CSV table of C-alpha atoms in Angstrom, one decimal:
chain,number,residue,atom,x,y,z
A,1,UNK,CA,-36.0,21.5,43.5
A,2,UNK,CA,-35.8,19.8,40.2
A,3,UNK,CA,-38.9,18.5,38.4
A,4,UNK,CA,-38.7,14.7,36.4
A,5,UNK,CA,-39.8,16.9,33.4
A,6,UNK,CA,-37.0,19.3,33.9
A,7,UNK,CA,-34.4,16.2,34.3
A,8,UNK,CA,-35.8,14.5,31.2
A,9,UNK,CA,-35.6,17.5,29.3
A,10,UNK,CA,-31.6,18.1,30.4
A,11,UNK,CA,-30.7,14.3,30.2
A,12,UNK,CA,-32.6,14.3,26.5
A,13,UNK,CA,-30.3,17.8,25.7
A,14,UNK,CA,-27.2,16.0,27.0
A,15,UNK,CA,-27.7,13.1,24.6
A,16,UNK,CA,-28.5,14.6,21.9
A,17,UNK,CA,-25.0,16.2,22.2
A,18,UNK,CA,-23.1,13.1,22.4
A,19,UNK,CA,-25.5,12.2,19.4
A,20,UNK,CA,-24.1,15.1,17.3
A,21,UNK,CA,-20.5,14.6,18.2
A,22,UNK,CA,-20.6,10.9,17.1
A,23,UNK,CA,-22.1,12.0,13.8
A,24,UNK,CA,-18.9,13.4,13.4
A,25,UNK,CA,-15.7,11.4,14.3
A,26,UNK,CA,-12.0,12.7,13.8
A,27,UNK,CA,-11.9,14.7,10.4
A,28,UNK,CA,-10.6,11.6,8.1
A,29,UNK,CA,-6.2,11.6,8.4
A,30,UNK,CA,-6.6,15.5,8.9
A,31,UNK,CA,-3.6,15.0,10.6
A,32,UNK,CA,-2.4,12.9,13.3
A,33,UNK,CA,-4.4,9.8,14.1
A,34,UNK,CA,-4.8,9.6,17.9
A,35,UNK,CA,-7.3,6.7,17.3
A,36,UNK,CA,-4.8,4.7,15.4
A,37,UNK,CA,-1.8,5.4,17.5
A,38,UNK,CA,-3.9,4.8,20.9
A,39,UNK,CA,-5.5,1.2,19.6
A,40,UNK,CA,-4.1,-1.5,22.2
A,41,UNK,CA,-3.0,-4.4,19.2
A,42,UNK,CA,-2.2,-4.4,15.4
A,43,UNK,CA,-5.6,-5.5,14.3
A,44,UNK,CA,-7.1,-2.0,15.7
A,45,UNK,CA,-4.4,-0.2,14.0
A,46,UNK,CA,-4.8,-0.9,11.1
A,47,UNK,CA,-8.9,-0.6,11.6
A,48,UNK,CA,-8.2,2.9,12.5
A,49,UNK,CA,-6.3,4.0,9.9
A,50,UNK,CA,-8.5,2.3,7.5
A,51,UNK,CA,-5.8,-0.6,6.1
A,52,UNK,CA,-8.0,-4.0,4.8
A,53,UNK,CA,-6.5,-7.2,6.2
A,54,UNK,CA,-2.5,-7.4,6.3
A,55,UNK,CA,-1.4,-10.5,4.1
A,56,UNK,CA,2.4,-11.5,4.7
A,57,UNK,CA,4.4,-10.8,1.8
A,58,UNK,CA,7.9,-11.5,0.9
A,59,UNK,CA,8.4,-8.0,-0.5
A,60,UNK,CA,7.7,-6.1,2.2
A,61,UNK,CA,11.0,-6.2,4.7
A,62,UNK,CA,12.2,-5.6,8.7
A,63,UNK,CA,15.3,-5.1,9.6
A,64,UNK,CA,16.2,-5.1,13.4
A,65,UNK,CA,18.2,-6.8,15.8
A,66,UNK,CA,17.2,-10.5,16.9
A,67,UNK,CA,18.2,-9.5,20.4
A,68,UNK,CA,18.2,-6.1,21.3
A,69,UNK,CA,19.8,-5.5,24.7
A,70,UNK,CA,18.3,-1.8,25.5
A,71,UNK,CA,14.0,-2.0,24.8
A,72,UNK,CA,14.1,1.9,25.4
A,73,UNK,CA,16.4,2.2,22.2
A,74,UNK,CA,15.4,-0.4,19.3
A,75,UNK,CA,16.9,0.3,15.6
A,76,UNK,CA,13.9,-1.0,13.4
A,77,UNK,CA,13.7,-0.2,9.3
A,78,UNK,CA,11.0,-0.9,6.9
A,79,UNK,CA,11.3,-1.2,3.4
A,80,UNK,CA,9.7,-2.2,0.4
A,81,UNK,CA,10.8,-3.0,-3.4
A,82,UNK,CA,6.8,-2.5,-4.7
A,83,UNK,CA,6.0,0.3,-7.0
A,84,UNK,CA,2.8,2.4,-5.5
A,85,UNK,CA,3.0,2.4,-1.8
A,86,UNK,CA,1.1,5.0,0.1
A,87,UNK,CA,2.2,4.5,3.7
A,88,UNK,CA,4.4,2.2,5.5
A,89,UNK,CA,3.9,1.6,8.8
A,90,UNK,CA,6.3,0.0,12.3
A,91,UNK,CA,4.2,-1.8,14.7
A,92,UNK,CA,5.4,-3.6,18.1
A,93,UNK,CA,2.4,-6.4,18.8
A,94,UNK,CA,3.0,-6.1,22.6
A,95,UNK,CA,3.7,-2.4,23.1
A,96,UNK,CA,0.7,-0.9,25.4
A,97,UNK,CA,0.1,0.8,21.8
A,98,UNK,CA,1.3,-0.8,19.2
A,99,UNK,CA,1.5,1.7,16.7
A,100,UNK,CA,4.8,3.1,16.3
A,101,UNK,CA,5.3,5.4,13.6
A,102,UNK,CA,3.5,6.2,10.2
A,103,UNK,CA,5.5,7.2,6.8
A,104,UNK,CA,3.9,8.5,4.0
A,105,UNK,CA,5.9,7.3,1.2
A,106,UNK,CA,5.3,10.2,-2.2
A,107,UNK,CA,7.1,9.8,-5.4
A,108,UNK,CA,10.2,11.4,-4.2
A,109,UNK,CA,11.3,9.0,-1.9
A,110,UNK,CA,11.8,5.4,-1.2
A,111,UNK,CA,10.1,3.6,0.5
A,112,UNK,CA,12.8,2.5,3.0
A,113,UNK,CA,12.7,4.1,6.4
A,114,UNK,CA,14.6,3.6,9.7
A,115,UNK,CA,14.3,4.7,13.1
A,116,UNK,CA,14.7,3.6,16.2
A,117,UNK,CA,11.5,2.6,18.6
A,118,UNK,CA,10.9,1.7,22.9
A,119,UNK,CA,9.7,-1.9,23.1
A,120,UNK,CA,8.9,-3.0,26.6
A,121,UNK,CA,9.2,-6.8,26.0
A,122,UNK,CA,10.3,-9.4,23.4
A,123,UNK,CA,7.7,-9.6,20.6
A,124,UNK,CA,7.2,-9.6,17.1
A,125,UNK,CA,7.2,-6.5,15.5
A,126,UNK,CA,5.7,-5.7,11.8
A,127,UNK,CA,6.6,-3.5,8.9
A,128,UNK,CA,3.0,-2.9,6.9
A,129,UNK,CA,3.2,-1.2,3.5
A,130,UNK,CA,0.4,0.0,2.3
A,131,UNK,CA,-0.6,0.3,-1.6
A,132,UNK,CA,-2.4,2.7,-3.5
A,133,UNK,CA,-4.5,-0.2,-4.6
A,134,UNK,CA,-5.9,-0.6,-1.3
A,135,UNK,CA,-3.6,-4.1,-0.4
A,136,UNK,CA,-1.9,-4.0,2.8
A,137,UNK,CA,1.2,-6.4,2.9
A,138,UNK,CA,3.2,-6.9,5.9
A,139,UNK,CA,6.5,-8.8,6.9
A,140,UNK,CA,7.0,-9.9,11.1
A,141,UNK,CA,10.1,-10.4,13.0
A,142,UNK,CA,10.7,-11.7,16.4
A,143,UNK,CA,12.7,-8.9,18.4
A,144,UNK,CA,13.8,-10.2,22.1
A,145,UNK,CA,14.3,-7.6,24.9
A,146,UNK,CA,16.9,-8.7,27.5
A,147,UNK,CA,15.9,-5.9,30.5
A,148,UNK,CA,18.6,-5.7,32.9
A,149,UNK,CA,21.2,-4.5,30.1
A,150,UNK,CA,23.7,-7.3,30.8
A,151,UNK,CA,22.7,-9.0,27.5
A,152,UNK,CA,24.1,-12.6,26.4
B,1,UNK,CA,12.9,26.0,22.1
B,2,UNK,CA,14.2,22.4,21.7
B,3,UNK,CA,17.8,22.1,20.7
B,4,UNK,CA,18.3,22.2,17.0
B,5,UNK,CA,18.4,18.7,15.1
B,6,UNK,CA,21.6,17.4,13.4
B,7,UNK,CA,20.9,16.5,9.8
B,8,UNK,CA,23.2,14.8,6.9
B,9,UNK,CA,22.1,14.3,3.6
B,10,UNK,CA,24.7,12.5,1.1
B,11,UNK,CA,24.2,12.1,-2.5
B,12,UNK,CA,24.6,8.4,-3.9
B,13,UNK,CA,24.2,8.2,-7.2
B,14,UNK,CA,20.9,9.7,-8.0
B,15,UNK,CA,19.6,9.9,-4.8
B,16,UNK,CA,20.3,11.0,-1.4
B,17,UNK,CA,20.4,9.1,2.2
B,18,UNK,CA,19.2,11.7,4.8
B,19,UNK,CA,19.9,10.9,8.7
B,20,UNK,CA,18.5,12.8,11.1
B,21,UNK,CA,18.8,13.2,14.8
B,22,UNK,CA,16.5,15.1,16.7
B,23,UNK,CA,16.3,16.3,20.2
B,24,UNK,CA,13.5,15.4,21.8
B,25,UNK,CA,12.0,13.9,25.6
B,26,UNK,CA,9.5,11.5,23.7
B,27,UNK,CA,7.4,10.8,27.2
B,28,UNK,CA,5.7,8.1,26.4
B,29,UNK,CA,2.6,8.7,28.8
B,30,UNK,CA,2.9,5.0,30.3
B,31,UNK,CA,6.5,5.9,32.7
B,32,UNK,CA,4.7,7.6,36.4
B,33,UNK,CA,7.4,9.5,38.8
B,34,UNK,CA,8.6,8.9,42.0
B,35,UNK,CA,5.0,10.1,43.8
B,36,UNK,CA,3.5,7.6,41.8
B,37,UNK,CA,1.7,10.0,39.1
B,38,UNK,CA,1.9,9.0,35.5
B,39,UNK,CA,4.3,11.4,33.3
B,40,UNK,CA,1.7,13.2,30.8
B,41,UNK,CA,2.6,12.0,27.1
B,42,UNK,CA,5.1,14.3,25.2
B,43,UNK,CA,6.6,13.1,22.0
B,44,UNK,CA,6.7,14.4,18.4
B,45,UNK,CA,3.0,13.6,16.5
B,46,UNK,CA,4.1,15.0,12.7
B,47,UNK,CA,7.7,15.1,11.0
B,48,UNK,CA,7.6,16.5,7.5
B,49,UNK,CA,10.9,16.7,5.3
B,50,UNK,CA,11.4,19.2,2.3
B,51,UNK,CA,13.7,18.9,-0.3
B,52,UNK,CA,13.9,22.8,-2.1
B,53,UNK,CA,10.8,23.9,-0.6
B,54,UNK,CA,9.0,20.6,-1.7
B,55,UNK,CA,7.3,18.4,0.7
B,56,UNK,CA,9.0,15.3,-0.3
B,57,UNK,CA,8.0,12.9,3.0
B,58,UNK,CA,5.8,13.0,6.0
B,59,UNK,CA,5.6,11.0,9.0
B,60,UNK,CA,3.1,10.0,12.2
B,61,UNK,CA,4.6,9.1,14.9
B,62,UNK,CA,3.6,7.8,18.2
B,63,UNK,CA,5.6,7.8,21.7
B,64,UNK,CA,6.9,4.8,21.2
B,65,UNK,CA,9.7,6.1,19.0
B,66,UNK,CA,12.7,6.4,20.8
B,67,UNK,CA,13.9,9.4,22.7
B,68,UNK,CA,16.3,11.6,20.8
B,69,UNK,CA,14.4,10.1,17.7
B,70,UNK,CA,16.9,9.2,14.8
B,71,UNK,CA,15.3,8.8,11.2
B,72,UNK,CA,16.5,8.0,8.3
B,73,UNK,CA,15.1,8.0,4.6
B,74,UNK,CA,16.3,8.5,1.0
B,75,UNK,CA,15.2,11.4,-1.5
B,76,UNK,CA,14.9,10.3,-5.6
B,77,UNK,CA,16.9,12.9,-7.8
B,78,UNK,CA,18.5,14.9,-4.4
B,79,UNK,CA,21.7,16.3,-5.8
B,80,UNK,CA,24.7,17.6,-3.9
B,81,UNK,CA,23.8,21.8,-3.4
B,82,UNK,CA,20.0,20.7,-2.6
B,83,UNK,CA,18.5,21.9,0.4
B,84,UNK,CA,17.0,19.2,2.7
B,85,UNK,CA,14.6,20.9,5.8
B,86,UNK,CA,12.8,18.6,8.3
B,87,UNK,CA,10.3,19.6,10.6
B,88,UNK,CA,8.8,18.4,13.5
B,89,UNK,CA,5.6,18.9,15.6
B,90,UNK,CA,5.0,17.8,19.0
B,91,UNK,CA,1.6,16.9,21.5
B,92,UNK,CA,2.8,20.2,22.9
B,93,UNK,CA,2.2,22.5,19.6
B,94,UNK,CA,5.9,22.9,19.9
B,95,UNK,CA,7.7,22.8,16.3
B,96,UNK,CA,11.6,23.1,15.0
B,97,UNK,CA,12.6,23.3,11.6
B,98,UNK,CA,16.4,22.7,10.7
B,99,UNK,CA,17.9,22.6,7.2
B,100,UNK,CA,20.9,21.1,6.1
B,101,UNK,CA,22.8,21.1,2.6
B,102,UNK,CA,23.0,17.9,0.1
B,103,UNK,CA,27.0,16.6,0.2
């Protein structure tokens, strides 16, 4: 038979545990970002990985179909012309997770990626670049998924 | 093992365009099987590319990149002879590393 004391103590131990592992969240970018590639929309992407609010600019580019025909396969590049990026980033709005991949651009390489990326239904999807200075600039584009494969 | 990845690198000028094709499942975690149960999420988390021995690029990814995941990126002052290796790291802890020579 259990005491209320006894509980109280146990319940007060079990707290304080989830206490201590909230002081300490995910070990900043120590490597993969499960919190960022699990957020449900853009917005708490970019939270997660710590990006201020996106601003559209005209020198931040998308390339990818206007149609694409197979939403399991989706050819989708990112690029930039800006001096001092730090990451550039491919997000699909209404994926289940929107985050799709994550570059980090260095000095030896441009900052023009492509890949290809599952989309599960027509939306826009958004190349972010990331500066050194802390700006995040991204570009949008409207992808539409014909399912069914016959396209037209 | 996974299969091996098929990389080309081709000098332009003075820089190189590197494609790379790699072999992987990329379970996304949402698809569920014929009983019903949801396939567990498999897909590569960290790609890292080396030009010489020097980290030159890495990468995140999530599973919505496609299966068989095809990247492609360009290395500054790459020259034909320079050694490109890519590597990548899935949920699993499973990791490849192919190299491929600058044309």
């Amino acid at each position: 038979m259990q005491t209320r004391r006894e509980t109280l103590k146990q319940s007060a131990l079990v707290a304080g545990l989830l206490a201590s592992t909230g002081l300490f969240p995910q070990y900043a970018h120590a490597a993969f970002n499960k919190t960022a590639f699990e957020a449900k929309n853009v917005a708490d992407a970019l939270k997660a990985l710590g990006a201020g609010a996106p601003v559209e600019s005209k020198d931040v580019t998308i390339t990818g179909p206007d149609i694409a025909e197979n939403g399991a396969v989706v050819p989708l590049g990112v690029s930039t012309s800006l001096a001092g990026v730090k990451q550039m980033l491919i997000l699909v709005e209404k994926n289940p997770t929107s985050l799709v991949a994550v570059f980090n651009v260095t000095d030896s390489v441009d900052a023009n990626f492509a890949t290809r990326s599952k989309m599960g239904q027509s939306s826009d999807v958004y190349a972010v670049a990331v500066m050194a200075d802390g700006k995040t600039l991204f570009a949008k584009k409207e992808v539409k998924v014909t399912l069914g494969g016959c396209g037209g | 093992m996974a299969d091996p990845m098929r990389i080309r690198a081709q000098a332009a000028g003075d820089k190189a365009t590197v494609r790379v094709l790699m072999s992987h499942e990329m379970e996304s975690g949402q698809r569920k099987d014929a009983a019903g149960k949801v396939v567990p999420a498999w897909h590569i988390q960290e790609v890292e590319a080396k030009l010489n021995g020097k980290s030159v690029m890495t990468a995140e990814w999530g599973a919505a990149v496609s299966k068989n995941p095809f990247l492609q990126f360009n290395v500054k002052g790459a020259k034909a002879g320079d050694k490109i290796a890519v590597t990548w790291k899935d949920n699993k802890g499973d990791t490849r590393t192919d190299e491929a020579t600058v044309s």
